[in-house]
CSV table of C-alpha atoms in Angstrom, one decimal:
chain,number,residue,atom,x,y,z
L,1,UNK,CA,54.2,149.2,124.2
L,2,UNK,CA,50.6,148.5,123.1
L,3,UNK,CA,48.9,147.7,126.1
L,4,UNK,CA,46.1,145.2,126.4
L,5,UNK,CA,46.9,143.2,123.3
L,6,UNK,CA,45.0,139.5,123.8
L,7,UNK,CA,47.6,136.4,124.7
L,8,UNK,CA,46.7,133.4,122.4
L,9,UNK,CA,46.8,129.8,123.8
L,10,UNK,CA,48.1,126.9,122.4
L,11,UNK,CA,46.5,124.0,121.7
L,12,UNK,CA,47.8,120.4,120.4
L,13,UNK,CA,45.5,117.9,118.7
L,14,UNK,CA,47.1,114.5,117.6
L,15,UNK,CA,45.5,113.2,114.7
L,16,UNK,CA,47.4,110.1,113.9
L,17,UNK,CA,50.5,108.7,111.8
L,18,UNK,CA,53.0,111.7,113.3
L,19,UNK,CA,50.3,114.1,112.3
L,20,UNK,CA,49.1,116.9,114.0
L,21,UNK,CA,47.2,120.2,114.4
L,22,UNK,CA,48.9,123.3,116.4
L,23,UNK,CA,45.7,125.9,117.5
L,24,UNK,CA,46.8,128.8,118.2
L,25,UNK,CA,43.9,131.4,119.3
L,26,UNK,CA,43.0,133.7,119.7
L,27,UNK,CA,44.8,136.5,117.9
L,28,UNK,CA,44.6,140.1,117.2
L,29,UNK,CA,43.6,140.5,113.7
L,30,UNK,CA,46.3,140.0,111.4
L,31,UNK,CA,48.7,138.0,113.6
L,32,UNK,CA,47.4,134.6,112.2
L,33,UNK,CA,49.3,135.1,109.3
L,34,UNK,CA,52.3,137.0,110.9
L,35,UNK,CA,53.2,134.0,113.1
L,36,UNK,CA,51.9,131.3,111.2
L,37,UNK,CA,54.1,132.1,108.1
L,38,UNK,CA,57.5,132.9,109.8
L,39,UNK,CA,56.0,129.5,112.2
L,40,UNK,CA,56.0,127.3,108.9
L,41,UNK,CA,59.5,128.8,107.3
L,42,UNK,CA,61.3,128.2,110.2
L,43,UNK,CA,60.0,124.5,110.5
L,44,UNK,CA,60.8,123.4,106.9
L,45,UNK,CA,64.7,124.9,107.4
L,46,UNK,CA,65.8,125.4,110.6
L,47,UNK,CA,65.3,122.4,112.8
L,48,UNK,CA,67.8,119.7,113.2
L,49,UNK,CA,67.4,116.3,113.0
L,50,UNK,CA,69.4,113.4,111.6
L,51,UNK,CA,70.0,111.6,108.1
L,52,UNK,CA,71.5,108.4,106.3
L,53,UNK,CA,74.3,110.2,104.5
L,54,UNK,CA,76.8,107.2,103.4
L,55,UNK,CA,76.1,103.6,102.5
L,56,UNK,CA,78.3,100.8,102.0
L,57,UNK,CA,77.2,97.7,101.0
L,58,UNK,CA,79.6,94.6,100.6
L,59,UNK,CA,80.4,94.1,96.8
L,60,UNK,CA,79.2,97.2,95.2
L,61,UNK,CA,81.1,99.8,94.0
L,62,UNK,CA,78.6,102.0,92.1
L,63,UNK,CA,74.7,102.7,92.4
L,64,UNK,CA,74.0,101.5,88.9
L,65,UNK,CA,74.7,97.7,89.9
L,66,UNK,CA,72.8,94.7,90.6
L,67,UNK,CA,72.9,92.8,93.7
L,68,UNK,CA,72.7,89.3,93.5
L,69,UNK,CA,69.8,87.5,95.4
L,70,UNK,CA,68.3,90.7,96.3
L,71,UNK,CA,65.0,92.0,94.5
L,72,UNK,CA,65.6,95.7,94.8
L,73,UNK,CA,68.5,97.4,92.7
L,74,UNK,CA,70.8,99.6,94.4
L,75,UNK,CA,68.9,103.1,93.4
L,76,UNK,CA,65.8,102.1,95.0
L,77,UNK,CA,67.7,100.3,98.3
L,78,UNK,CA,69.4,104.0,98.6
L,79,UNK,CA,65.5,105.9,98.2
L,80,UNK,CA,64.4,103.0,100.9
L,81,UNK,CA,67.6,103.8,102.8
L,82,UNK,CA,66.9,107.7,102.8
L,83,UNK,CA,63.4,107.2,104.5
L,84,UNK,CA,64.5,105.5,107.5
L,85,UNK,CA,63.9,107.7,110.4
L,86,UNK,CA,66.6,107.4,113.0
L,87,UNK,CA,68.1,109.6,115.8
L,88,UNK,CA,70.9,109.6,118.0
L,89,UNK,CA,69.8,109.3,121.6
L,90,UNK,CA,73.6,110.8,122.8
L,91,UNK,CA,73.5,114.7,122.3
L,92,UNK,CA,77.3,114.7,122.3
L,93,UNK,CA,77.4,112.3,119.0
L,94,UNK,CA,76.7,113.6,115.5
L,95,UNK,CA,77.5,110.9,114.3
L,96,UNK,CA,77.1,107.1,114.6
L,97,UNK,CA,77.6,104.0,112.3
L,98,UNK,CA,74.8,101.3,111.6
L,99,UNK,CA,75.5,97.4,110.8
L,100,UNK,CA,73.0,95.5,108.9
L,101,UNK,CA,74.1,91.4,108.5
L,102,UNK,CA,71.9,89.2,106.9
L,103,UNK,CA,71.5,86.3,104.7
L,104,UNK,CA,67.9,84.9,105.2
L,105,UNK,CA,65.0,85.1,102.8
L,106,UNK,CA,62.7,87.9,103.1
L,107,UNK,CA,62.6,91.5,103.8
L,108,UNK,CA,65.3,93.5,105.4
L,109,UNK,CA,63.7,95.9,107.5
L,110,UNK,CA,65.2,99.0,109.6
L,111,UNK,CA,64.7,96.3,112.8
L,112,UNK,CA,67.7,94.3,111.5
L,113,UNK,CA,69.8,97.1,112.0
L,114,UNK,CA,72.4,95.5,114.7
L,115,UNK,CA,71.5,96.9,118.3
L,116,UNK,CA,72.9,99.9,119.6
L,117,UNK,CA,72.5,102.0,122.4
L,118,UNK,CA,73.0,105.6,121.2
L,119,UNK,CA,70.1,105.3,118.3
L,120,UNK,CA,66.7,105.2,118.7
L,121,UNK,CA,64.6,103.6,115.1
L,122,UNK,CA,61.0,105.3,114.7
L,123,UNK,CA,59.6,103.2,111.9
L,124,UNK,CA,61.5,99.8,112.3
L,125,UNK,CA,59.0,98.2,109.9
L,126,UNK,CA,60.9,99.9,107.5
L,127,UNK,CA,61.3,98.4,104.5
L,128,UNK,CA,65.2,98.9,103.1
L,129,UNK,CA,65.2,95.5,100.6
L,130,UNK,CA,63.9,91.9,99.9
L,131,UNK,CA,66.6,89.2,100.1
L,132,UNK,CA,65.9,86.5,97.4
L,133,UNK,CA,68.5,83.5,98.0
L,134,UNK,CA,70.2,82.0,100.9
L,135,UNK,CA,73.3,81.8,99.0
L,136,UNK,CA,74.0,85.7,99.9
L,137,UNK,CA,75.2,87.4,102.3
L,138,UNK,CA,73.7,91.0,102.6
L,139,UNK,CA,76.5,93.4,104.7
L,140,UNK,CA,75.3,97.1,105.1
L,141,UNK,CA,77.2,100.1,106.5
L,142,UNK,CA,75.5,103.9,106.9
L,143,UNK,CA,76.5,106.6,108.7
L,144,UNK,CA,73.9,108.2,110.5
L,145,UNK,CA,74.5,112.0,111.2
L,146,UNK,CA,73.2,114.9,112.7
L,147,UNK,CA,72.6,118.5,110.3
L,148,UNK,CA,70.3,120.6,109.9
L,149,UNK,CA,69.0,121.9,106.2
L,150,UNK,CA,69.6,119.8,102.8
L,151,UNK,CA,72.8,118.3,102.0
L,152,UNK,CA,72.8,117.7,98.3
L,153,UNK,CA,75.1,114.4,97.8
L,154,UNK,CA,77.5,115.8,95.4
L,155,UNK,CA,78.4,118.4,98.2
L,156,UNK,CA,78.7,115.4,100.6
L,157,UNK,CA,80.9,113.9,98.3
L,158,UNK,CA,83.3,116.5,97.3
L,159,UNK,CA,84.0,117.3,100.9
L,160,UNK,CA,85.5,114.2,101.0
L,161,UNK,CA,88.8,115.5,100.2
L,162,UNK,CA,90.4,112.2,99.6
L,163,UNK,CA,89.8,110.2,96.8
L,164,UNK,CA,90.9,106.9,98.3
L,165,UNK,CA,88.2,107.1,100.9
L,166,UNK,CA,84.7,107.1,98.9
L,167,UNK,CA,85.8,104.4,96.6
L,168,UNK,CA,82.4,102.0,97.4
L,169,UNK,CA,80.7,104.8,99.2
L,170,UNK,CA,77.3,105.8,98.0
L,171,UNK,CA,76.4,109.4,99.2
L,172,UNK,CA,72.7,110.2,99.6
L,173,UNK,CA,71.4,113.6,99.4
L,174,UNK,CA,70.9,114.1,102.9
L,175,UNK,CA,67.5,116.3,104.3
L,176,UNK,CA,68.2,116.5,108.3
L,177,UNK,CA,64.6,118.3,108.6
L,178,UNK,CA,62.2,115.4,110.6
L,179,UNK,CA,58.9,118.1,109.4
L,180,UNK,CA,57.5,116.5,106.1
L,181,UNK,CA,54.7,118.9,105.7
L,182,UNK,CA,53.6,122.2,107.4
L,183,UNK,CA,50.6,124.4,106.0
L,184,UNK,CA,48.4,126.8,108.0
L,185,UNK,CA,45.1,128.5,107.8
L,186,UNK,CA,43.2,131.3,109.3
L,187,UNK,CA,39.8,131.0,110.8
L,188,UNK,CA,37.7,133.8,112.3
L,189,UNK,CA,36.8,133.2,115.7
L,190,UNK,CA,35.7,135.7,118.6
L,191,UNK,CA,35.6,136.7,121.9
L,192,UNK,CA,32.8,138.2,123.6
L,193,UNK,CA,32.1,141.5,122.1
L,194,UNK,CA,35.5,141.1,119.3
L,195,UNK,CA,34.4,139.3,116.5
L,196,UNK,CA,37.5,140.0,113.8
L,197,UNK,CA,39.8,137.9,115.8
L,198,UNK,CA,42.3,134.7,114.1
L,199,UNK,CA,42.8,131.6,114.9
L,200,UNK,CA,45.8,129.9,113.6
L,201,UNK,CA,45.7,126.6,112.7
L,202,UNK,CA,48.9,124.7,111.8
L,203,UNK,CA,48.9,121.3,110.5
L,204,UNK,CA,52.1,119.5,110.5
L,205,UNK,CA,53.2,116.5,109.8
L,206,UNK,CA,57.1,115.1,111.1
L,207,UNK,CA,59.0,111.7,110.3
L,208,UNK,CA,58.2,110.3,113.7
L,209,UNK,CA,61.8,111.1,115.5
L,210,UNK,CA,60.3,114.5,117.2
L,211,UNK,CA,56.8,115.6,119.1
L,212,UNK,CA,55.0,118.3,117.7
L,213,UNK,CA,55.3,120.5,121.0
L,214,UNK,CA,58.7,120.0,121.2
L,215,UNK,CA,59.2,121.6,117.4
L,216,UNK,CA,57.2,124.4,117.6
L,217,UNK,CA,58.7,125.7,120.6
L,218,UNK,CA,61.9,124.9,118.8
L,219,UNK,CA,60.8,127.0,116.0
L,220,UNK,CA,59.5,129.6,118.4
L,221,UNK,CA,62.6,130.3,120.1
L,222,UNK,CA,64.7,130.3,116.8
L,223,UNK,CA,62.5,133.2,115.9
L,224,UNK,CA,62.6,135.1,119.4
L,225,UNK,CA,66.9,134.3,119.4
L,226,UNK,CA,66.6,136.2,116.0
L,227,UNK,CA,64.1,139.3,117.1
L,228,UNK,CA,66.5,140.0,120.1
L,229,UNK,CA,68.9,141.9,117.9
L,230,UNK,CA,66.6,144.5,117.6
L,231,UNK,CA,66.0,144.9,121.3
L,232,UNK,CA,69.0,147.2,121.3
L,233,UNK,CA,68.4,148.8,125.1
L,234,UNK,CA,71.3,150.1,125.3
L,235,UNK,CA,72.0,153.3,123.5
L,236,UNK,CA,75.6,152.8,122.8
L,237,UNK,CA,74.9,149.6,120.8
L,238,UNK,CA,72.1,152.1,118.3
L,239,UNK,CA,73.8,152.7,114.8
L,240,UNK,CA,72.8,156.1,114.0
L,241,UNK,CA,72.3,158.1,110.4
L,242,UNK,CA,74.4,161.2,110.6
L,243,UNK,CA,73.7,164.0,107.8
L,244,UNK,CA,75.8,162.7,105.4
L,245,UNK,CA,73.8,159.3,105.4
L,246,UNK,CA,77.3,157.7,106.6
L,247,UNK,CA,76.1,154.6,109.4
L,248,UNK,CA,78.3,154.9,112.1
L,249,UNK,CA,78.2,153.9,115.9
L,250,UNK,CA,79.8,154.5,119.0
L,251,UNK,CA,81.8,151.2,119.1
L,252,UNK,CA,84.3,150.5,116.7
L,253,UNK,CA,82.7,147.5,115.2
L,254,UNK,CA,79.9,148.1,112.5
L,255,UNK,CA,76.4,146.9,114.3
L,256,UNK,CA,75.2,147.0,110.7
L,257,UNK,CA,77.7,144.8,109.6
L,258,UNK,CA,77.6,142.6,113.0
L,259,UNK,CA,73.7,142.0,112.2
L,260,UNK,CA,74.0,140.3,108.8
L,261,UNK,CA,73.0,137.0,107.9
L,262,UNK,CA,76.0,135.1,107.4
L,263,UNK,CA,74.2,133.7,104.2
L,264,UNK,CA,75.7,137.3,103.0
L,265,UNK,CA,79.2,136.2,103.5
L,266,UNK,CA,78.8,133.4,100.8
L,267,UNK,CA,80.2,130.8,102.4
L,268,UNK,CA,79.8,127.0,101.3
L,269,UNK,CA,76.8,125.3,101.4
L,270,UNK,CA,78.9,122.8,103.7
L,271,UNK,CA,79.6,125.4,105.9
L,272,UNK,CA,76.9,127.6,106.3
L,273,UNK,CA,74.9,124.3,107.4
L,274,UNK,CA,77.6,123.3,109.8
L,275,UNK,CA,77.3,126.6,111.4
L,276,UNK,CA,73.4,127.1,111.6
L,277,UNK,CA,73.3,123.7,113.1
L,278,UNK,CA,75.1,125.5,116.1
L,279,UNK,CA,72.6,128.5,116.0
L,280,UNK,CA,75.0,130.6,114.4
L,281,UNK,CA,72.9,132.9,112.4
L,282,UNK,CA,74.8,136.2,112.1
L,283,UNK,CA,78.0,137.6,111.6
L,284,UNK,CA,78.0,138.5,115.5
L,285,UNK,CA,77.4,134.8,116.6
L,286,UNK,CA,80.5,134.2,114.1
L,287,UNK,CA,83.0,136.3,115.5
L,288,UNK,CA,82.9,135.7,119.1
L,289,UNK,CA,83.4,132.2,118.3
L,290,UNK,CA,87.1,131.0,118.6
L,291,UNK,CA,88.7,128.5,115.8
L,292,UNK,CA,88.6,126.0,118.4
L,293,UNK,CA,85.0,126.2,119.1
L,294,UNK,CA,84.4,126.0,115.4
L,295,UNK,CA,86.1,123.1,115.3
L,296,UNK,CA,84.3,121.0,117.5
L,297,UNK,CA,81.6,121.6,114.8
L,298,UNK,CA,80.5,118.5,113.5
L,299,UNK,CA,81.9,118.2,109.5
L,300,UNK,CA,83.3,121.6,110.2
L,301,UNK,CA,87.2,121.0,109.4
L,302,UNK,CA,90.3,122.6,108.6
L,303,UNK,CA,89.0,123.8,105.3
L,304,UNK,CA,86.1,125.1,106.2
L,305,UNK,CA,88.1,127.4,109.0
L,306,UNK,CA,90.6,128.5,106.3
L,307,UNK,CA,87.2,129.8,104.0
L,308,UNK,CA,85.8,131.3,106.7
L,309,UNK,CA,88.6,133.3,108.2
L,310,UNK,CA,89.5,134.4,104.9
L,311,UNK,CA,86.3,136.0,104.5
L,312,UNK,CA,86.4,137.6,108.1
L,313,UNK,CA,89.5,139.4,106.7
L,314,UNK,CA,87.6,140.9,103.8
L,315,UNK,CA,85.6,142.5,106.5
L,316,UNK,CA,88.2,143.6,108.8
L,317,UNK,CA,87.0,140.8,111.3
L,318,UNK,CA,88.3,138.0,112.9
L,319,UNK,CA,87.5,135.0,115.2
L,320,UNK,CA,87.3,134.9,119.0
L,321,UNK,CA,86.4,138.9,118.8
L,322,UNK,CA,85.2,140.1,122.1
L,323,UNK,CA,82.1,142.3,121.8
């Protein structure tokens, strides 16, 4: 191990309107861009948070219609929908249903969202519409969930497997990340005698519902879960090239195989998302997983198990696998 290697600080500084700047210094030379690029990839697709994924609204069947006595049409009532910035207080609920009623002139903000005890609202001046008459009145249904990723809302949608049930549902494309923005830059700074040292500064920018702390430690230990694979200590678990370039290894599972992304198994969009929200990143975390514990997932179902089992199988591999 290289020995006397300097150990960086962190530094937050708030600077208003959920923005911020992460300082980290100082670094060896070089390691401003190492961490702050894997720092910012990790930020804008691997941290979870919550989004409006289905809206009902009384009397509407499509997103093309009118709604009479309100200002707004239904396309731009979704896009104000889709910025409200909610979370679910309860970490054993992914998912929760919010009730607007109303039938007064003036705007309908996120504050008119009925009371409820297992959400929290960030920017409850919010504004979803702007009732017109007093002859109407305005009943709203979304389901609020918790993912991690992009959920475009056909995908949404055609998981629905019954037809019957998304009659008058309007599915918004659903982007669980609360980071808006992240960008970095490297400045040269120094200590004492060392001049050709970095300092990383991040600037990031979140929808409100998480502290800036809080995500880059998040971020941090995603990365660190993912670098302990290759902290193989023990000897046993080292795959090996023999002379005729074949990979083998003492156990009788595959470490090579074990190690892969389970992006590489081509799973559905759905899926991979419902499994990453777990922190199910390789083929390891997969297997050692029984079909029970997958099906606590949240929007993991029947369906999904079926497509992932059957691709297990193509690889000789199965669920609840000890290793």
């Amino acid at each position: 191990m290289i020995k006397n290697l300097l150990k960086p600080k962190l530094y937050i500084e708030n600077i208003g309107n959920n923005k911020s700047n992460i300082i980290i210094y100082p670094l060896e030379r070089g390691f401003g861009h190492t961490i702050g690029n894997s720092l910012r990839r990790v930020l804008l697709s691997y941290i979870p948070g919550f989004a409006i994924t289905e809206v009902e609204i009384e009397g509407i069947i499509h997103e093309y219609e009118g709604k009479k006595g309100v200002k707004e049409d239904i396309v731009n009532i979704l896009l104000n929908i889709k910025d409200l910035s909610i979370g679910i207080i309860n970490e054993d609920i992914d998912s929760e249903l919010l009730v607007i009623n109303k039938n007064e002139i003036g705007p309908v903000t996120a504050n008119d969202i009925k009371p409820n005890n297992n959400i929290k609202i960030f920017n409850k001046d919010h504004i979803i519409c702007n009732i017109t008459s007093n002859l109407i009145n305005l009943n709203i249904n979304m389901k609020l969930q918790r993912g991690i990723g992009y959920n475009p809302f056909n995908i949404l949608k055609k998981n629905k497997n019954d037809n019957n049930t998304i009659i008058g549902k309007l599915f918004i494309d659903a982007n669980f990340n609360p980071i808006k923005k992240v960008s970095y830059n490297i400045e040269a700074t120094r200590v004492e005698n060392k001049t050709d040292l970095d300092k990383l500064i991040i600037y990031l920018e979140t929808n409100g519902s998480v502290d800036s702390e809080y995500v880059i430690k998040m971020a941090s230990n995603i990365l660190i879960d993912q670098f302990n694979v290759l902290l193989l200590n023990n000897k046993d678990e080292l795959i090996v090239k023999n002379e005729t370039n074949n990979y083998t290894n003492s156990n009788k599972l595959d470490d090579k195989i074990l190690l892969k992304s389970i992006d590489d198994l081509e799973l559905t969009i759905r899926s991979l998302n419902c499994l990453k929200s777990e922190s199910i990143f390789c083929i390891k975390d997969l297997i050692i997983k029984s079909e029970d514990e997958l099906l606590k997932i949240s929007n993991l179902g029947k369906k999904s198990l079926s497509e992932i089992k059957n691709i297990l199988n193509t690889l000789n591999l199965k669920l609840g696998t000890k290793i």
